[in-house]
Amino acid sequence: MKVVFYGSLIHHLPPTLLAKVKTLWTVERFLEKDPKEDLAPALADADVLISLVWNKTFPATPKLKLIQSPGTGVDSIDFAAVPPGVRVCNCYGHAEGTAEYVMLALLLWCQMSFVPSAESFRTERSWRYSGRVNGPINEELHGKTVGIVGLGAIGKAVAARTKAFGTRVLGCNRTLREVPHVDAQYPLDRIEEFLAQCDFVVIAAALAPETERLFDAKRFAAMKPSAVLVNVGRGHIMDEDALWAALKDKRIRGATLDVWYAYPSKDNLTIAPSKYPFHELDNVWMTPHIAAWTTGMVDRRWSEIAENLDRLARGEPLRHQLR
């Protein structure tokens, strides 16, 4: 059977996949910059396409059985353009790394002097941040209320870790179901009540019609002025204008943002992530979508993909099938 890799993000990974599959596969790979006509002969007899993208510009795929996303988000797959009978699957494995990123973010907001004190102590040999000289007092995560929007794989992993630090954990989700380590849950139509209680708000939801611009000016107004937002979900869950205003005017204490409104191409690695200069604000930690990018995630994700190829070859049900 034949699998085609498409995209620069996964161009180097066929050996990783072939080391994990137990069935026999041949591989071809292409980059986004390759002309679609070069892709046509490969797709003509391909059984599987591994790609973050699918749209109507792709060549004909008469034998295609599966479009396997190498990520969880399928924002760039046009399901209406997927040929009849072709299944679409995504994969996971990212919850552990993302949850650890969230914990780092929460702890840095509590231990606010950690970064400047380490730098000052290294470069100036200064003790001014020390408790020995009545330096600034840090906070503790223990005893805080952490609210998690989206109780999927990431949300559950964050709940387990924050609960271990002695926090009160609240959840807000489209559907209510029992989730370990969550003390209380709220539906989306009660999100203002949920937000009013939180010292930290972690966005771990997927982008969907119900969550797009979920955080607008009204929702930011419902948050405590001392609250901190951590977004590892999708940028467009937050209304861009409202987020900028809330942070610039210090309507909330601050934010750690790992997901954005614009993303780079291979030819432009310095594209601005937003129309607003968030980098000018002193109450924002900014990272370029790094939360899940860990060695553990890569191993788990490609193990899932290899399992799906083996399942397809053996005629077994696929994992994480979306259609």
PDB file of C-alpha atoms in Angstrom:
ATOM      1  CA  MET A   1       0.000   0.000   0.000  1.00  0.00           C
ATOM      2  CA  LYS A   2       1.090   3.578  -0.588  1.00  0.00           C
ATOM      3  CA  VAL A   3       1.148   6.661   1.614  1.00  0.00           C
ATOM      4  CA  VAL A   4       1.898  10.217   0.444  1.00  0.00           C
ATOM      5  CA  PHE A   5       3.309  12.852   2.813  1.00  0.00           C
ATOM      6  CA  TYR A   6       2.389  16.448   1.987  1.00  0.00           C
ATOM      7  CA  GLY A   7       3.767  19.498   3.786  1.00  0.00           C
ATOM      8  CA  SER A   8       7.042  20.917   5.082  1.00  0.00           C
ATOM      9  CA  LEU A   9       6.120  20.291   8.716  1.00  0.00           C
ATOM     10  CA  ILE A  10       6.163  16.512   8.198  1.00  0.00           C
ATOM     11  CA  HIS A  11       8.470  16.211   5.171  1.00  0.00           C
ATOM     12  CA  HIS A  12      11.298  14.670   7.234  1.00  0.00           C
ATOM     13  CA  LEU A  13       9.173  12.132   9.123  1.00  0.00           C
ATOM     14  CA  PRO A  14       8.625   9.081   6.842  1.00  0.00           C
ATOM     15  CA  PRO A  15      11.459   7.163   8.562  1.00  0.00           C
ATOM     16  CA  THR A  16       9.752   7.758  11.914  1.00  0.00           C
ATOM     17  CA  LEU A  17       6.520   6.330  10.566  1.00  0.00           C
ATOM     18  CA  LEU A  18       8.119   3.370   8.790  1.00  0.00           C
ATOM     19  CA  ALA A  19       9.926   2.400  11.991  1.00  0.00           C
ATOM     20  CA  LYS A  20       6.555   2.100  13.742  1.00  0.00           C
ATOM     21  CA  VAL A  21       4.235   0.446  11.187  1.00  0.00           C
ATOM     22  CA  LYS A  22       3.904  -3.342  11.130  1.00  0.00           C
ATOM     23  CA  THR A  23       2.394  -3.555   7.648  1.00  0.00           C
ATOM     24  CA  LEU A  24       4.121  -2.894   4.308  1.00  0.00           C
ATOM     25  CA  TRP A  25       3.942   0.650   2.880  1.00  0.00           C
ATOM     26  CA  THR A  26       5.713   2.630   0.191  1.00  0.00           C
ATOM     27  CA  VAL A  27       6.200   6.367   0.711  1.00  0.00           C
ATOM     28  CA  GLU A  28       6.346   9.491  -1.431  1.00  0.00           C
ATOM     29  CA  ARG A  29       6.665  12.992  -0.050  1.00  0.00           C
ATOM     30  CA  PHE A  30       5.998  16.518  -1.283  1.00  0.00           C
ATOM     31  CA  LEU A  31       6.261  20.096  -0.013  1.00  0.00           C
ATOM     32  CA  GLU A  32       3.631  22.831  -0.274  1.00  0.00           C
ATOM     33  CA  LYS A  33       5.813  24.633  -2.819  1.00  0.00           C
ATOM     34  CA  ASP A  34       5.778  21.627  -5.158  1.00  0.00           C
ATOM     35  CA  PRO A  35       3.382  22.188  -8.092  1.00  0.00           C
ATOM     36  CA  LYS A  36       0.113  20.307  -7.731  1.00  0.00           C
ATOM     37  CA  GLU A  37       0.736  18.678 -11.110  1.00  0.00           C
ATOM     38  CA  ASP A  38       3.828  17.005  -9.593  1.00  0.00           C
ATOM     39  CA  LEU A  39       1.610  15.608  -6.872  1.00  0.00           C
ATOM     40  CA  ALA A  40      -0.940  14.166  -9.307  1.00  0.00           C
ATOM     41  CA  PRO A  41       0.900  10.934 -10.292  1.00  0.00           C
ATOM     42  CA  ALA A  42       1.584  10.102  -6.649  1.00  0.00           C
ATOM     43  CA  LEU A  43      -2.006  10.655  -5.572  1.00  0.00           C
ATOM     44  CA  ALA A  44      -3.352   8.668  -8.505  1.00  0.00           C
ATOM     45  CA  ASP A  45      -2.511   5.391  -6.771  1.00  0.00           C
ATOM     46  CA  ALA A  46      -2.182   6.523  -3.141  1.00  0.00           C
ATOM     47  CA  ASP A  47      -4.146   4.785  -0.392  1.00  0.00           C
ATOM     48  CA  VAL A  48      -3.385   7.395   2.281  1.00  0.00           C
ATOM     49  CA  LEU A  49      -2.504  11.090   2.269  1.00  0.00           C
ATOM     50  CA  ILE A  50      -0.866  12.456   5.418  1.00  0.00           C
ATOM     51  CA  SER A  51      -1.455  16.197   5.350  1.00  0.00           C
ATOM     52  CA  LEU A  52      -2.668  19.089   7.467  1.00  0.00           C
ATOM     53  CA  VAL A  53      -4.412  20.472   4.372  1.00  0.00           C
ATOM     54  CA  TRP A  54      -7.060  19.326   1.935  1.00  0.00           C
ATOM     55  CA  ASN A  55      -9.031  21.451  -0.512  1.00  0.00           C
ATOM     56  CA  LYS A  56     -10.527  21.325  -3.981  1.00  0.00           C
ATOM     57  CA  THR A  57      -7.207  22.200  -5.648  1.00  0.00           C
ATOM     58  CA  PHE A  58      -5.761  18.750  -4.951  1.00  0.00           C
ATOM     59  CA  PRO A  59      -5.508  16.345  -7.924  1.00  0.00           C
ATOM     60  CA  ALA A  60      -7.795  13.368  -8.365  1.00  0.00           C
ATOM     61  CA  THR A  61      -7.422  10.550  -5.848  1.00  0.00           C
ATOM     62  CA  PRO A  62      -9.256   7.522  -7.301  1.00  0.00           C
ATOM     63  CA  LYS A  63      -7.773   5.013  -4.832  1.00  0.00           C
ATOM     64  CA  LEU A  64      -7.576   7.211  -1.733  1.00  0.00           C
ATOM     65  CA  LYS A  65      -9.061   5.682   1.408  1.00  0.00           C
ATOM     66  CA  LEU A  66      -7.823   7.989   4.146  1.00  0.00           C
ATOM     67  CA  ILE A  67      -6.719  11.569   4.743  1.00  0.00           C
ATOM     68  CA  GLN A  68      -4.738  11.417   7.968  1.00  0.00           C
ATOM     69  CA  SER A  69      -4.035  14.730   9.664  1.00  0.00           C
ATOM     70  CA  PRO A  70      -0.720  14.681  11.554  1.00  0.00           C
ATOM     71  CA  GLY A  71      -2.254  17.110  14.034  1.00  0.00           C
ATOM     72  CA  THR A  72      -5.385  17.516  16.127  1.00  0.00           C
ATOM     73  CA  GLY A  73      -6.753  20.652  14.511  1.00  0.00           C
ATOM     74  CA  VAL A  74      -8.410  20.184  11.131  1.00  0.00           C
ATOM     75  CA  ASP A  75      -9.077  23.864  10.388  1.00  0.00           C
ATOM     76  CA  SER A  76      -7.325  23.589   7.004  1.00  0.00           C
ATOM     77  CA  ILE A  77      -9.219  20.526   5.797  1.00  0.00           C
ATOM     78  CA  ASP A  78     -12.202  21.406   3.624  1.00  0.00           C
ATOM     79  CA  PHE A  79     -14.513  18.517   4.447  1.00  0.00           C
ATOM     80  CA  ALA A  80     -16.896  19.499   1.669  1.00  0.00           C
ATOM     81  CA  ALA A  81     -14.096  18.879  -0.844  1.00  0.00           C
ATOM     82  CA  VAL A  82     -13.112  15.462   0.528  1.00  0.00           C
ATOM     83  CA  PRO A  83     -14.035  12.779  -2.053  1.00  0.00           C
ATOM     84  CA  PRO A  84     -16.944  10.490  -1.145  1.00  0.00           C
ATOM     85  CA  GLY A  85     -15.875   7.388   0.731  1.00  0.00           C
ATOM     86  CA  VAL A  86     -12.567   8.871   1.888  1.00  0.00           C
ATOM     87  CA  ARG A  87     -12.203   8.847   5.643  1.00  0.00           C
ATOM     88  CA  VAL A  88     -10.580  11.676   7.627  1.00  0.00           C
ATOM     89  CA  CYS A  89      -8.743  11.117  10.913  1.00  0.00           C
ATOM     90  CA  ASN A  90      -6.755  13.328  13.216  1.00  0.00           C
ATOM     91  CA  CYS A  91      -4.404  12.392  16.066  1.00  0.00           C
ATOM     92  CA  TYR A  92      -3.566  13.468  19.568  1.00  0.00           C
ATOM     93  CA  GLY A  93      -0.588  12.885  21.873  1.00  0.00           C
ATOM     94  CA  HIS A  94      -0.232  16.607  22.594  1.00  0.00           C
ATOM     95  CA  ALA A  95      -2.068  16.903  25.900  1.00  0.00           C
ATOM     96  CA  GLU A  96       0.884  16.097  28.168  1.00  0.00           C
ATOM     97  CA  GLY A  97       3.264  18.684  26.742  1.00  0.00           C
ATOM     98  CA  THR A  98       0.570  21.343  26.515  1.00  0.00           C
ATOM     99  CA  ALA A  99      -0.502  20.759  30.109  1.00  0.00           C
ATOM    100  CA  GLU A 100       3.101  21.118  31.264  1.00  0.00           C
ATOM    101  CA  TYR A 101       3.336  24.418  29.359  1.00  0.00           C
ATOM    102  CA  VAL A 102       0.181  25.596  31.158  1.00  0.00           C
ATOM    103  CA  MET A 103       1.689  24.667  34.514  1.00  0.00           C
ATOM    104  CA  LEU A 104       4.825  26.640  33.670  1.00  0.00           C
ATOM    105  CA  ALA A 105       2.662  29.626  32.734  1.00  0.00           C
ATOM    106  CA  LEU A 106       0.637  29.465  35.947  1.00  0.00           C
ATOM    107  CA  LEU A 107       3.717  29.104  38.131  1.00  0.00           C
ATOM    108  CA  LEU A 108       5.526  31.981  36.429  1.00  0.00           C
ATOM    109  CA  TRP A 109       2.560  34.256  37.121  1.00  0.00           C
ATOM    110  CA  CYS A 110       2.732  33.238  40.789  1.00  0.00           C
ATOM    111  CA  GLN A 111       6.535  33.363  41.067  1.00  0.00           C
ATOM    112  CA  MET A 112       6.732  36.695  39.289  1.00  0.00           C
ATOM    113  CA  SER A 113      10.239  37.471  40.510  1.00  0.00           C
ATOM    114  CA  PHE A 114      11.732  34.216  39.195  1.00  0.00           C
ATOM    115  CA  VAL A 115      12.907  35.501  35.812  1.00  0.00           C
ATOM    116  CA  PRO A 116      14.063  39.015  36.843  1.00  0.00           C
ATOM    117  CA  SER A 117      15.684  37.739  40.048  1.00  0.00           C
ATOM    118  CA  ALA A 118      17.612  35.031  38.199  1.00  0.00           C
ATOM    119  CA  GLU A 119      18.820  37.583  35.656  1.00  0.00           C
ATOM    120  CA  SER A 120      19.682  40.166  38.314  1.00  0.00           C
ATOM    121  CA  PHE A 121      21.495  37.639  40.470  1.00  0.00           C
ATOM    122  CA  ARG A 122      23.498  36.364  37.504  1.00  0.00           C
ATOM    123  CA  THR A 123      24.479  39.694  35.930  1.00  0.00           C
ATOM    124  CA  GLU A 124      24.566  42.072  38.925  1.00  0.00           C
ATOM    125  CA  ARG A 125      25.099  39.676  41.840  1.00  0.00           C
ATOM    126  CA  SER A 126      22.201  41.549  43.415  1.00  0.00           C
ATOM    127  CA  TRP A 127      20.180  40.157  46.330  1.00  0.00           C
ATOM    128  CA  ARG A 128      17.430  42.764  45.994  1.00  0.00           C
ATOM    129  CA  TYR A 129      14.739  40.163  45.219  1.00  0.00           C
ATOM    130  CA  SER A 130      15.609  38.028  48.252  1.00  0.00           C
ATOM    131  CA  GLY A 131      13.370  37.540  51.261  1.00  0.00           C
ATOM    132  CA  ARG A 132      16.545  38.193  53.313  1.00  0.00           C
ATOM    133  CA  VAL A 133      16.264  41.864  52.377  1.00  0.00           C
ATOM    134  CA  ASN A 134      12.444  42.100  52.179  1.00  0.00           C
ATOM    135  CA  GLY A 135      12.325  41.728  48.399  1.00  0.00           C
ATOM    136  CA  PRO A 136       9.039  41.413  46.495  1.00  0.00           C
ATOM    137  CA  ILE A 137       6.782  38.635  47.831  1.00  0.00           C
ATOM    138  CA  ASN A 138       5.641  36.022  45.331  1.00  0.00           C
ATOM    139  CA  GLU A 139       2.264  34.303  45.279  1.00  0.00           C
ATOM    140  CA  GLU A 140       1.416  30.593  45.431  1.00  0.00           C
ATOM    141  CA  LEU A 141      -0.660  28.551  43.027  1.00  0.00           C
ATOM    142  CA  HIS A 142      -1.923  26.613  46.054  1.00  0.00           C
ATOM    143  CA  GLY A 143      -5.385  27.844  47.009  1.00  0.00           C
ATOM    144  CA  LYS A 144      -6.109  29.579  43.689  1.00  0.00           C
ATOM    145  CA  THR A 145      -9.145  28.843  41.517  1.00  0.00           C
ATOM    146  CA  VAL A 146      -8.213  27.633  38.051  1.00  0.00           C
ATOM    147  CA  GLY A 147     -10.948  27.627  35.399  1.00  0.00           C
ATOM    148  CA  ILE A 148     -10.540  25.478  32.306  1.00  0.00           C
ATOM    149  CA  VAL A 149     -12.549  26.209  29.160  1.00  0.00           C
ATOM    150  CA  GLY A 150     -12.693  22.967  27.177  1.00  0.00           C
ATOM    151  CA  LEU A 151     -12.480  19.633  28.950  1.00  0.00           C
ATOM    152  CA  GLY A 152     -11.020  17.515  26.182  1.00  0.00           C
ATOM    153  CA  ALA A 153      -7.651  15.793  26.369  1.00  0.00           C
ATOM    154  CA  ILE A 154      -5.748  18.994  27.188  1.00  0.00           C
ATOM    155  CA  GLY A 155      -8.329  20.254  29.667  1.00  0.00           C
ATOM    156  CA  LYS A 156      -8.331  16.952  31.551  1.00  0.00           C
ATOM    157  CA  ALA A 157      -4.523  16.899  31.676  1.00  0.00           C
ATOM    158  CA  VAL A 158      -4.452  20.473  32.993  1.00  0.00           C
ATOM    159  CA  ALA A 159      -7.094  19.645  35.615  1.00  0.00           C
ATOM    160  CA  ALA A 160      -5.066  16.709  36.961  1.00  0.00           C
ATOM    161  CA  ARG A 161      -1.895  18.751  37.241  1.00  0.00           C
ATOM    162  CA  THR A 162      -3.402  21.891  38.742  1.00  0.00           C
ATOM    163  CA  LYS A 163      -5.394  19.871  41.268  1.00  0.00           C
ATOM    164  CA  ALA A 164      -2.143  18.302  42.467  1.00  0.00           C
ATOM    165  CA  PHE A 165      -0.973  21.819  43.385  1.00  0.00           C
ATOM    166  CA  GLY A 166      -3.896  22.313  45.756  1.00  0.00           C
ATOM    167  CA  THR A 167      -6.110  24.442  43.528  1.00  0.00           C
ATOM    168  CA  ARG A 168      -9.872  24.575  43.136  1.00  0.00           C
ATOM    169  CA  VAL A 169     -10.612  23.502  39.557  1.00  0.00           C
ATOM    170  CA  LEU A 170     -13.661  24.674  37.606  1.00  0.00           C
ATOM    171  CA  GLY A 171     -14.627  23.579  34.114  1.00  0.00           C
ATOM    172  CA  CYS A 172     -16.654  25.207  31.354  1.00  0.00           C
ATOM    173  CA  ASN A 173     -17.603  23.019  28.412  1.00  0.00           C
ATOM    174  CA  ARG A 174     -20.088  22.619  25.586  1.00  0.00           C
ATOM    175  CA  THR A 175     -21.271  19.311  27.074  1.00  0.00           C
ATOM    176  CA  LEU A 176     -21.282  18.458  30.769  1.00  0.00           C
ATOM    177  CA  ARG A 177     -19.891  15.115  31.858  1.00  0.00           C
ATOM    178  CA  GLU A 178     -17.999  13.842  34.850  1.00  0.00           C
ATOM    179  CA  VAL A 179     -14.330  14.764  34.623  1.00  0.00           C
ATOM    180  CA  PRO A 180     -11.761  13.726  37.267  1.00  0.00           C
ATOM    181  CA  HIS A 181     -10.175  16.510  39.336  1.00  0.00           C
ATOM    182  CA  VAL A 182     -12.821  19.088  38.352  1.00  0.00           C
ATOM    183  CA  ASP A 183     -14.732  20.455  41.357  1.00  0.00           C
ATOM    184  CA  ALA A 184     -17.612  22.048  39.420  1.00  0.00           C
ATOM    185  CA  GLN A 185     -18.677  22.503  35.801  1.00  0.00           C
ATOM    186  CA  TYR A 186     -20.594  25.162  33.896  1.00  0.00           C
ATOM    187  CA  PRO A 187     -22.147  25.124  30.418  1.00  0.00           C
ATOM    188  CA  LEU A 188     -21.083  27.799  27.955  1.00  0.00           C
ATOM    189  CA  ASP A 189     -24.275  29.783  28.537  1.00  0.00           C
ATOM    190  CA  ARG A 190     -23.142  30.300  32.165  1.00  0.00           C
ATOM    191  CA  ILE A 191     -19.597  31.292  31.321  1.00  0.00           C
ATOM    192  CA  GLU A 192     -19.822  34.714  33.002  1.00  0.00           C
ATOM    193  CA  GLU A 193     -20.680  33.028  36.309  1.00  0.00           C
ATOM    194  CA  PHE A 194     -17.735  30.691  35.782  1.00  0.00           C
ATOM    195  CA  LEU A 195     -15.293  33.484  34.898  1.00  0.00           C
ATOM    196  CA  ALA A 196     -16.196  35.599  37.911  1.00  0.00           C
ATOM    197  CA  GLN A 197     -14.738  32.931  40.220  1.00  0.00           C
ATOM    198  CA  CYS A 198     -11.423  32.253  38.465  1.00  0.00           C
ATOM    199  CA  ASP A 199      -7.962  33.478  39.363  1.00  0.00           C
ATOM    200  CA  PHE A 200      -6.624  31.817  36.222  1.00  0.00           C
ATOM    201  CA  VAL A 201      -8.566  31.016  33.053  1.00  0.00           C
ATOM    202  CA  VAL A 202      -7.061  28.364  30.781  1.00  0.00           C
ATOM    203  CA  ILE A 203      -8.493  28.132  27.260  1.00  0.00           C
ATOM    204  CA  ALA A 204      -8.062  24.569  26.006  1.00  0.00           C
ATOM    205  CA  ALA A 205     -11.093  24.371  23.725  1.00  0.00           C
ATOM    206  CA  ALA A 206     -11.210  23.605  20.028  1.00  0.00           C
ATOM    207  CA  LEU A 207     -12.279  26.287  17.558  1.00  0.00           C
ATOM    208  CA  ALA A 208     -15.917  25.691  16.617  1.00  0.00           C
ATOM    209  CA  PRO A 209     -18.942  27.871  15.870  1.00  0.00           C
ATOM    210  CA  GLU A 210     -19.803  27.829  19.585  1.00  0.00           C
ATOM    211  CA  THR A 211     -16.309  28.918  20.658  1.00  0.00           C
ATOM    212  CA  GLU A 212     -15.278  31.377  17.945  1.00  0.00           C
ATOM    213  CA  ARG A 213     -14.916  34.807  19.625  1.00  0.00           C
ATOM    214  CA  LEU A 214     -16.266  33.253  22.815  1.00  0.00           C
ATOM    215  CA  PHE A 215     -14.149  35.739  24.743  1.00  0.00           C
ATOM    216  CA  ASP A 216     -15.533  39.118  23.750  1.00  0.00           C
ATOM    217  CA  ALA A 217     -15.659  42.365  25.697  1.00  0.00           C
ATOM    218  CA  LYS A 218     -18.541  41.081  27.819  1.00  0.00           C
ATOM    219  CA  ARG A 219     -16.601  37.971  28.830  1.00  0.00           C
ATOM    220  CA  PHE A 220     -13.443  39.915  29.683  1.00  0.00           C
ATOM    221  CA  ALA A 221     -15.585  42.260  31.788  1.00  0.00           C
ATOM    222  CA  ALA A 222     -16.866  39.235  33.721  1.00  0.00           C
ATOM    223  CA  MET A 223     -13.329  38.245  34.773  1.00  0.00           C
ATOM    224  CA  LYS A 224     -11.669  39.394  37.979  1.00  0.00           C
ATOM    225  CA  PRO A 225      -9.331  42.365  37.459  1.00  0.00           C
ATOM    226  CA  SER A 226      -6.660  40.185  39.092  1.00  0.00           C
ATOM    227  CA  ALA A 227      -7.294  37.228  36.761  1.00  0.00           C
ATOM    228  CA  VAL A 228      -4.786  35.855  34.255  1.00  0.00           C
ATOM    229  CA  LEU A 229      -5.684  34.252  30.931  1.00  0.00           C
ATOM    230  CA  VAL A 230      -3.689  31.371  29.420  1.00  0.00           C
ATOM    231  CA  ASN A 231      -4.631  30.426  25.844  1.00  0.00           C
ATOM    232  CA  VAL A 232      -3.390  27.147  24.379  1.00  0.00           C
ATOM    233  CA  GLY A 233      -6.562  26.517  22.356  1.00  0.00           C
ATOM    234  CA  ARG A 234      -6.964  28.706  19.285  1.00  0.00           C
ATOM    235  CA  GLY A 235      -6.407  32.421  18.821  1.00  0.00           C
ATOM    236  CA  HIS A 236      -9.821  33.089  17.333  1.00  0.00           C
ATOM    237  CA  ILE A 237     -11.571  31.880  20.485  1.00  0.00           C
ATOM    238  CA  MET A 238     -10.640  35.343  21.754  1.00  0.00           C
ATOM    239  CA  ASP A 239     -11.984  38.379  19.955  1.00  0.00           C
ATOM    240  CA  GLU A 240      -8.797  40.125  18.885  1.00  0.00           C
ATOM    241  CA  ASP A 241     -10.025  43.652  19.566  1.00  0.00           C
ATOM    242  CA  ALA A 242     -11.468  42.750  22.961  1.00  0.00           C
ATOM    243  CA  LEU A 243      -8.327  40.889  24.039  1.00  0.00           C
ATOM    244  CA  TRP A 244      -6.109  43.816  23.134  1.00  0.00           C
ATOM    245  CA  ALA A 245      -8.343  46.278  24.997  1.00  0.00           C
ATOM    246  CA  ALA A 246      -8.554  44.080  28.107  1.00  0.00           C
ATOM    247  CA  LEU A 247      -4.776  43.733  28.321  1.00  0.00           C
ATOM    248  CA  LYS A 248      -3.793  47.238  27.239  1.00  0.00           C
ATOM    249  CA  ASP A 249      -6.238  48.838  29.698  1.00  0.00           C
ATOM    250  CA  LYS A 250      -5.302  46.251  32.343  1.00  0.00           C
ATOM    251  CA  ARG A 251      -8.931  45.199  32.700  1.00  0.00           C
ATOM    252  CA  ILE A 252      -7.380  41.845  33.600  1.00  0.00           C
ATOM    253  CA  ARG A 253      -3.993  41.275  35.184  1.00  0.00           C
ATOM    254  CA  GLY A 254      -2.370  39.638  32.185  1.00  0.00           C
ATOM    255  CA  ALA A 255      -2.137  36.745  29.773  1.00  0.00           C
ATOM    256  CA  THR A 256       0.115  34.001  28.462  1.00  0.00           C
ATOM    257  CA  LEU A 257      -0.626  33.507  24.762  1.00  0.00           C
ATOM    258  CA  ASP A 258       0.654  30.629  22.653  1.00  0.00           C
ATOM    259  CA  VAL A 259      -1.938  30.735  19.845  1.00  0.00           C
ATOM    260  CA  TRP A 260      -2.524  33.588  17.416  1.00  0.00           C
ATOM    261  CA  TYR A 261      -4.399  35.252  14.579  1.00  0.00           C
ATOM    262  CA  ALA A 262      -1.742  34.973  11.866  1.00  0.00           C
ATOM    263  CA  TYR A 263       0.900  32.323  11.253  1.00  0.00           C
ATOM    264  CA  PRO A 264       4.130  32.186   9.255  1.00  0.00           C
ATOM    265  CA  SER A 265       4.940  30.609   5.952  1.00  0.00           C
ATOM    266  CA  LYS A 266       8.284  29.043   5.096  1.00  0.00           C
ATOM    267  CA  ASP A 267       9.149  32.257   3.263  1.00  0.00           C
ATOM    268  CA  ASN A 268       8.168  34.629   6.072  1.00  0.00           C
ATOM    269  CA  LEU A 269       9.158  33.611   9.588  1.00  0.00           C
ATOM    270  CA  THR A 270       8.679  37.104  11.028  1.00  0.00           C
ATOM    271  CA  ILE A 271       4.986  37.624  10.265  1.00  0.00           C
ATOM    272  CA  ALA A 272       3.190  39.551  13.012  1.00  0.00           C
ATOM    273  CA  PRO A 273       0.910  37.238  15.040  1.00  0.00           C
ATOM    274  CA  SER A 274      -1.726  39.950  15.438  1.00  0.00           C
ATOM    275  CA  LYS A 275      -2.677  43.325  14.064  1.00  0.00           C
ATOM    276  CA  TYR A 276      -1.964  44.673  17.560  1.00  0.00           C
ATOM    277  CA  PRO A 277       1.508  45.069  19.143  1.00  0.00           C
ATOM    278  CA  PHE A 278       1.040  42.692  22.060  1.00  0.00           C
ATOM    279  CA  HIS A 279       4.830  42.611  22.401  1.00  0.00           C
ATOM    280  CA  GLU A 280       4.713  46.172  23.703  1.00  0.00           C
ATOM    281  CA  LEU A 281       2.599  45.203  26.726  1.00  0.00           C
ATOM    282  CA  ASP A 282       4.313  44.399  30.015  1.00  0.00           C
ATOM    283  CA  ASN A 283       1.517  42.072  31.164  1.00  0.00           C
ATOM    284  CA  VAL A 284       1.757  39.510  28.354  1.00  0.00           C
ATOM    285  CA  TRP A 285       3.933  36.431  27.912  1.00  0.00           C
ATOM    286  CA  MET A 286       4.065  35.562  24.197  1.00  0.00           C
ATOM    287  CA  THR A 287       5.231  32.295  22.618  1.00  0.00           C
ATOM    288  CA  PRO A 288       4.976  31.138  18.968  1.00  0.00           C
ATOM    289  CA  HIS A 289       2.698  28.081  19.329  1.00  0.00           C
ATOM    290  CA  ILE A 290       5.265  25.919  21.126  1.00  0.00           C
ATOM    291  CA  ALA A 291       3.190  24.335  23.920  1.00  0.00           C
ATOM    292  CA  ALA A 292       2.728  20.881  22.378  1.00  0.00           C
ATOM    293  CA  TRP A 293       6.005  20.755  20.465  1.00  0.00           C
ATOM    294  CA  THR A 294       7.782  18.110  22.552  1.00  0.00           C
ATOM    295  CA  THR A 295       9.637  14.864  21.890  1.00  0.00           C
ATOM    296  CA  GLY A 296       6.889  12.970  23.698  1.00  0.00           C
ATOM    297  CA  MET A 297       4.213  14.474  21.465  1.00  0.00           C
ATOM    298  CA  VAL A 298       6.066  13.514  18.280  1.00  0.00           C
ATOM    299  CA  ASP A 299       6.492   9.924  19.441  1.00  0.00           C
ATOM    300  CA  ARG A 300       2.897   9.492  20.607  1.00  0.00           C
ATOM    301  CA  ARG A 301       1.420  11.184  17.532  1.00  0.00           C
ATOM    302  CA  TRP A 302       3.342   9.093  15.009  1.00  0.00           C
ATOM    303  CA  SER A 303       2.577   5.950  16.955  1.00  0.00           C
ATOM    304  CA  GLU A 304      -1.129   6.775  16.511  1.00  0.00           C
ATOM    305  CA  ILE A 305      -0.665   7.405  12.792  1.00  0.00           C
ATOM    306  CA  ALA A 306       1.274   4.153  12.368  1.00  0.00           C
ATOM    307  CA  GLU A 307      -1.507   2.305  14.173  1.00  0.00           C
ATOM    308  CA  ASN A 308      -4.093   3.797  11.811  1.00  0.00           C
ATOM    309  CA  LEU A 309      -2.094   2.679   8.762  1.00  0.00           C
ATOM    310  CA  ASP A 310      -1.879  -0.817  10.200  1.00  0.00           C
ATOM    311  CA  ARG A 311      -5.603  -0.801  10.961  1.00  0.00           C
ATOM    312  CA  LEU A 312      -6.403   0.358   7.420  1.00  0.00           C
ATOM    313  CA  ALA A 313      -4.199  -2.339   5.904  1.00  0.00           C
ATOM    314  CA  ARG A 314      -5.927  -5.009   8.016  1.00  0.00           C
ATOM    315  CA  GLY A 315      -9.438  -3.674   7.414  1.00  0.00           C
ATOM    316  CA  GLU A 316      -9.970  -2.679  11.042  1.00  0.00           C
ATOM    317  CA  PRO A 317     -11.782   0.420  12.450  1.00  0.00           C
ATOM    318  CA  LEU A 318      -9.646   3.557  12.493  1.00  0.00           C
ATOM    319  CA  ARG A 319      -8.829   5.701  15.501  1.00  0.00           C
ATOM    320  CA  HIS A 320     -10.039   9.304  15.784  1.00  0.00           C
ATOM    321  CA  GLN A 321     -12.150   9.138  12.639  1.00  0.00           C
ATOM    322  CA  LEU A 322     -13.937  12.434  11.959  1.00  0.00           C
ATOM    323  CA  ARG A 323     -15.877  11.276   8.882  1.00  0.00           C
TER     324      ARG A 323
END
